[in-house]
Amino acid sequence: MSDPLIATPAPVPALGGAQTQGRATLRELPMQGMITLRGDLADPALRAAATGLTGRNMPERRGISSEGDRAIAWMSPDEALLLLPLTDLPQAMDKLGRAFAGMFLTAVDVSHARALFALTGPDAAVRETLAKLAPVDMAPGRFEPGELRRTRLAQVPAAFWMPQAGEVRLVCFRSVAGYVQEILTTAAADGGETGLFAAPE
């Protein structure tokens, strides 16, 4: 039994908020509340619950609806990822449990199993860094704010989106956060530019 006089440690990011600098800056972000919601994304009840918890609209295929630390990300035809403040998780999970009692769906808190990164810098450098590692067309006009890709980053699964030009947010499994940091840092290193999306700066 836990001792009520011992404070629960504050959640710590996988890499302690590590940051690396190259042509683009890679920064591990504080832990984010994340809920994987599996079910029929066209179901009005599911959509209403997801939007009610996040304040965001349900996105279309391969999209994300985000503002600040709240978002709904389309992951597959029957899966959405809800992002919300970590402190809101207990209440959010309780609401989902009551809203969908007896229904065929799952809602799982995956916050402690994920790591979240921000890659920022000149837009061309950010796009090129990811293009070196993921089988995604990162060209302007092909990948833009509001879109999400669930893909692979070298050898590991990842998902990323662009809140604005020159910034990408990326989610991966916490267990491979160190590997993801290393490959992104290498891909963004000075001297490794290819000029794929713009002339080298």
Tab-separated table of C-alpha atoms in Angstrom:
chain	number	residue	atom	x	y	z
A	1	MET	CA	0.000	0.000	0.000
A	2	SER	CA	1.340	3.432	-0.908
A	3	ASP	CA	2.260	5.892	1.823
A	4	PRO	CA	0.026	9.020	1.529
A	5	LEU	CA	2.840	11.114	3.026
A	6	ILE	CA	5.172	10.320	0.130
A	7	ALA	CA	4.603	12.623	-2.805
A	8	THR	CA	4.163	11.017	-6.209
A	9	PRO	CA	7.080	12.016	-8.448
A	10	ALA	CA	6.192	14.412	-11.231
A	11	PRO	CA	6.036	12.737	-14.660
A	12	VAL	CA	9.395	13.031	-16.394
A	13	PRO	CA	9.933	12.875	-20.169
A	14	ALA	CA	11.871	9.845	-21.388
A	15	LEU	CA	15.055	11.851	-22.018
A	16	GLY	CA	14.528	14.513	-19.382
A	17	GLY	CA	13.659	17.193	-21.923
A	18	ALA	CA	16.847	16.800	-23.951
A	19	GLN	CA	17.641	19.265	-26.739
A	20	THR	CA	20.067	19.122	-29.663
A	21	GLN	CA	20.986	21.796	-32.179
A	22	GLY	CA	21.881	21.548	-35.864
A	23	ARG	CA	20.256	22.982	-38.977
A	24	ALA	CA	17.055	22.319	-37.040
A	25	THR	CA	16.554	22.170	-33.276
A	26	LEU	CA	15.241	18.966	-31.723
A	27	ARG	CA	13.626	19.262	-28.306
A	28	GLU	CA	11.863	16.654	-26.204
A	29	LEU	CA	8.627	18.149	-24.924
A	30	PRO	CA	7.043	17.654	-21.493
A	31	MET	CA	4.827	14.619	-21.138
A	32	GLN	CA	1.457	15.008	-22.820
A	33	GLY	CA	-1.793	13.282	-21.966
A	34	MET	CA	-2.557	10.777	-24.736
A	35	ILE	CA	-5.521	8.454	-25.162
A	36	THR	CA	-5.786	5.893	-27.941
A	37	LEU	CA	-9.438	5.595	-28.909
A	38	ARG	CA	-10.403	2.566	-31.014
A	39	GLY	CA	-13.840	2.289	-32.586
A	40	ASP	CA	-15.914	3.538	-35.505
A	41	LEU	CA	-14.712	7.106	-36.028
A	42	ALA	CA	-17.932	7.852	-37.925
A	43	ASP	CA	-20.032	7.047	-34.836
A	44	PRO	CA	-21.680	10.308	-33.682
A	45	ALA	CA	-21.344	9.317	-30.010
A	46	LEU	CA	-17.626	8.631	-30.343
A	47	ARG	CA	-17.059	11.855	-32.248
A	48	ALA	CA	-19.004	13.852	-29.670
A	49	ALA	CA	-16.998	12.361	-26.798
A	50	ALA	CA	-13.653	13.004	-28.511
A	51	THR	CA	-14.512	16.587	-29.410
A	52	GLY	CA	-15.987	17.218	-25.973
A	53	LEU	CA	-12.772	16.169	-24.235
A	54	THR	CA	-10.402	18.085	-26.517
A	55	GLY	CA	-12.450	21.011	-27.775
A	56	ARG	CA	-11.314	20.120	-31.293
A	57	ASN	CA	-13.228	18.885	-34.333
A	58	MET	CA	-12.771	15.326	-35.572
A	59	PRO	CA	-10.205	15.507	-38.415
A	60	GLU	CA	-10.513	13.913	-41.809
A	61	ARG	CA	-8.333	11.028	-43.026
A	62	ARG	CA	-4.607	11.578	-42.297
A	63	GLY	CA	-5.369	14.803	-40.510
A	64	ILE	CA	-5.042	16.395	-37.099
A	65	SER	CA	-7.120	19.068	-35.418
A	66	SER	CA	-4.966	20.775	-32.811
A	67	GLU	CA	-4.589	23.898	-30.736
A	68	GLY	CA	-2.129	24.241	-27.877
A	69	ASP	CA	-1.905	20.998	-25.922
A	70	ARG	CA	-5.254	19.618	-27.135
A	71	ALA	CA	-5.736	17.669	-30.332
A	72	ILE	CA	-7.489	14.829	-32.121
A	73	ALA	CA	-5.233	12.927	-34.529
A	74	TRP	CA	-6.559	10.524	-37.176
A	75	MET	CA	-4.459	7.373	-36.905
A	76	SER	CA	-6.518	4.884	-38.965
A	77	PRO	CA	-10.181	4.382	-39.979
A	78	ASP	CA	-10.890	2.979	-36.504
A	79	GLU	CA	-8.332	4.776	-34.345
A	80	ALA	CA	-7.872	8.308	-33.075
A	81	LEU	CA	-5.259	9.704	-30.704
A	82	LEU	CA	-6.539	12.287	-28.247
A	83	LEU	CA	-4.030	14.758	-26.804
A	84	LEU	CA	-4.859	16.776	-23.710
A	85	PRO	CA	-3.145	18.090	-20.577
A	86	LEU	CA	-1.718	15.307	-18.427
A	87	THR	CA	-3.689	16.554	-15.430
A	88	ASP	CA	-6.973	16.044	-17.321
A	89	LEU	CA	-6.406	12.324	-17.912
A	90	PRO	CA	-8.181	10.783	-14.889
A	91	GLN	CA	-11.353	12.782	-15.517
A	92	ALA	CA	-11.164	12.150	-19.277
A	93	MET	CA	-10.834	8.380	-18.849
A	94	ASP	CA	-13.725	8.383	-16.385
A	95	LYS	CA	-15.934	10.298	-18.833
A	96	LEU	CA	-15.096	7.902	-21.653
A	97	GLY	CA	-15.802	4.889	-19.468
A	98	ARG	CA	-19.234	6.202	-18.551
A	99	ALA	CA	-20.089	7.444	-22.039
A	100	PHE	CA	-19.301	4.156	-23.734
A	101	ALA	CA	-20.389	1.587	-21.165
A	102	GLY	CA	-21.511	-1.514	-23.049
A	103	MET	CA	-20.289	-0.252	-26.430
A	104	PHE	CA	-17.681	-1.953	-28.613
A	105	LEU	CA	-14.641	0.308	-28.361
A	106	THR	CA	-11.489	0.793	-26.337
A	107	ALA	CA	-9.938	3.854	-24.714
A	108	VAL	CA	-6.388	3.394	-23.407
A	109	ASP	CA	-4.186	5.905	-21.601
A	110	VAL	CA	-0.840	5.646	-23.453
A	111	SER	CA	0.740	8.812	-22.021
A	112	HIS	CA	3.538	7.022	-20.182
A	113	ALA	CA	4.314	4.830	-23.188
A	114	ARG	CA	4.984	7.702	-25.596
A	115	ALA	CA	7.588	10.433	-26.103
A	116	LEU	CA	6.874	13.743	-27.803
A	117	PHE	CA	9.411	15.830	-29.736
A	118	ALA	CA	9.402	19.201	-31.493
A	119	LEU	CA	11.641	19.782	-34.510
A	120	THR	CA	11.933	23.479	-35.355
A	121	GLY	CA	13.978	25.690	-37.640
A	122	PRO	CA	13.983	26.898	-41.242
A	123	ASP	CA	11.115	25.146	-43.011
A	124	ALA	CA	13.407	23.564	-45.618
A	125	ALA	CA	15.702	22.155	-42.933
A	126	VAL	CA	12.818	20.676	-40.942
A	127	ARG	CA	11.332	19.056	-44.058
A	128	GLU	CA	14.686	17.699	-45.208
A	129	THR	CA	15.471	16.205	-41.801
A	130	LEU	CA	12.304	14.121	-41.867
A	131	ALA	CA	12.596	13.304	-45.578
A	132	LYS	CA	15.929	11.595	-44.847
A	133	LEU	CA	14.254	9.174	-42.442
A	134	ALA	CA	10.583	8.687	-43.353
A	135	PRO	CA	8.954	7.439	-46.587
A	136	VAL	CA	6.816	10.585	-46.741
A	137	ASP	CA	6.714	13.284	-49.408
A	138	MET	CA	7.777	16.296	-47.340
A	139	ALA	CA	7.689	18.787	-50.213
A	140	PRO	CA	5.774	22.037	-49.683
A	141	GLY	CA	2.257	21.530	-50.959
A	142	ARG	CA	2.462	17.791	-50.286
A	143	PHE	CA	2.741	17.958	-46.501
A	144	GLU	CA	1.252	20.977	-44.788
A	145	PRO	CA	-0.143	22.129	-41.412
A	146	GLY	CA	-3.204	20.127	-40.422
A	147	GLU	CA	-1.899	16.900	-41.956
A	148	LEU	CA	-0.557	13.913	-40.046
A	149	ARG	CA	1.513	10.959	-41.157
A	150	ARG	CA	1.670	7.688	-39.269
A	151	THR	CA	4.774	6.089	-40.664
A	152	ARG	CA	8.240	4.810	-39.846
A	153	LEU	CA	11.258	6.832	-38.863
A	154	ALA	CA	14.193	4.676	-39.993
A	155	GLN	CA	13.513	1.460	-38.034
A	156	VAL	CA	10.734	2.515	-35.659
A	157	PRO	CA	7.063	3.546	-35.844
A	158	ALA	CA	6.275	7.232	-35.430
A	159	ALA	CA	3.621	9.808	-36.221
A	160	PHE	CA	4.191	13.473	-36.935
A	161	TRP	CA	2.351	16.636	-37.902
A	162	MET	CA	3.166	20.266	-38.681
A	163	PRO	CA	1.515	22.850	-36.392
A	164	GLN	CA	3.002	25.595	-38.579
A	165	ALA	CA	5.725	26.080	-41.182
A	166	GLY	CA	9.128	25.356	-39.679
A	167	GLU	CA	7.794	23.151	-36.887
A	168	VAL	CA	6.951	19.464	-36.641
A	169	ARG	CA	5.657	17.566	-33.618
A	170	LEU	CA	6.545	13.891	-33.482
A	171	VAL	CA	5.265	11.034	-31.296
A	172	CYS	CA	7.090	7.732	-30.829
A	173	PHE	CA	7.229	4.919	-28.308
A	174	ARG	CA	8.987	5.991	-25.118
A	175	SER	CA	11.200	2.892	-25.313
A	176	VAL	CA	12.846	4.131	-28.533
A	177	ALA	CA	13.048	7.844	-27.627
A	178	GLY	CA	16.852	7.748	-27.411
A	179	TYR	CA	17.138	6.165	-30.852
A	180	VAL	CA	14.717	8.697	-32.355
A	181	GLN	CA	16.683	11.558	-30.818
A	182	GLU	CA	19.921	10.185	-32.255
A	183	ILE	CA	18.706	9.682	-35.822
A	184	LEU	CA	16.930	13.042	-35.973
A	185	THR	CA	19.981	14.814	-34.561
A	186	THR	CA	22.195	13.126	-37.156
A	187	ALA	CA	19.782	13.956	-39.996
A	188	ALA	CA	19.664	17.612	-38.897
A	189	ALA	CA	23.398	18.020	-38.347
A	190	ASP	CA	25.285	20.922	-39.907
A	191	GLY	CA	27.064	19.889	-43.082
A	192	GLY	CA	24.491	17.250	-43.978
A	193	GLU	CA	22.223	19.475	-46.032
A	194	THR	CA	21.183	18.249	-49.481
A	195	GLY	CA	19.307	21.295	-50.765
A	196	LEU	CA	16.305	19.069	-51.455
A	197	PHE	CA	13.712	21.754	-50.744
A	198	ALA	CA	15.815	24.899	-50.922
A	199	ALA	CA	19.350	26.025	-51.625
A	200	PRO	CA	21.696	25.271	-48.680
A	201	GLU	CA	21.679	28.165	-46.224
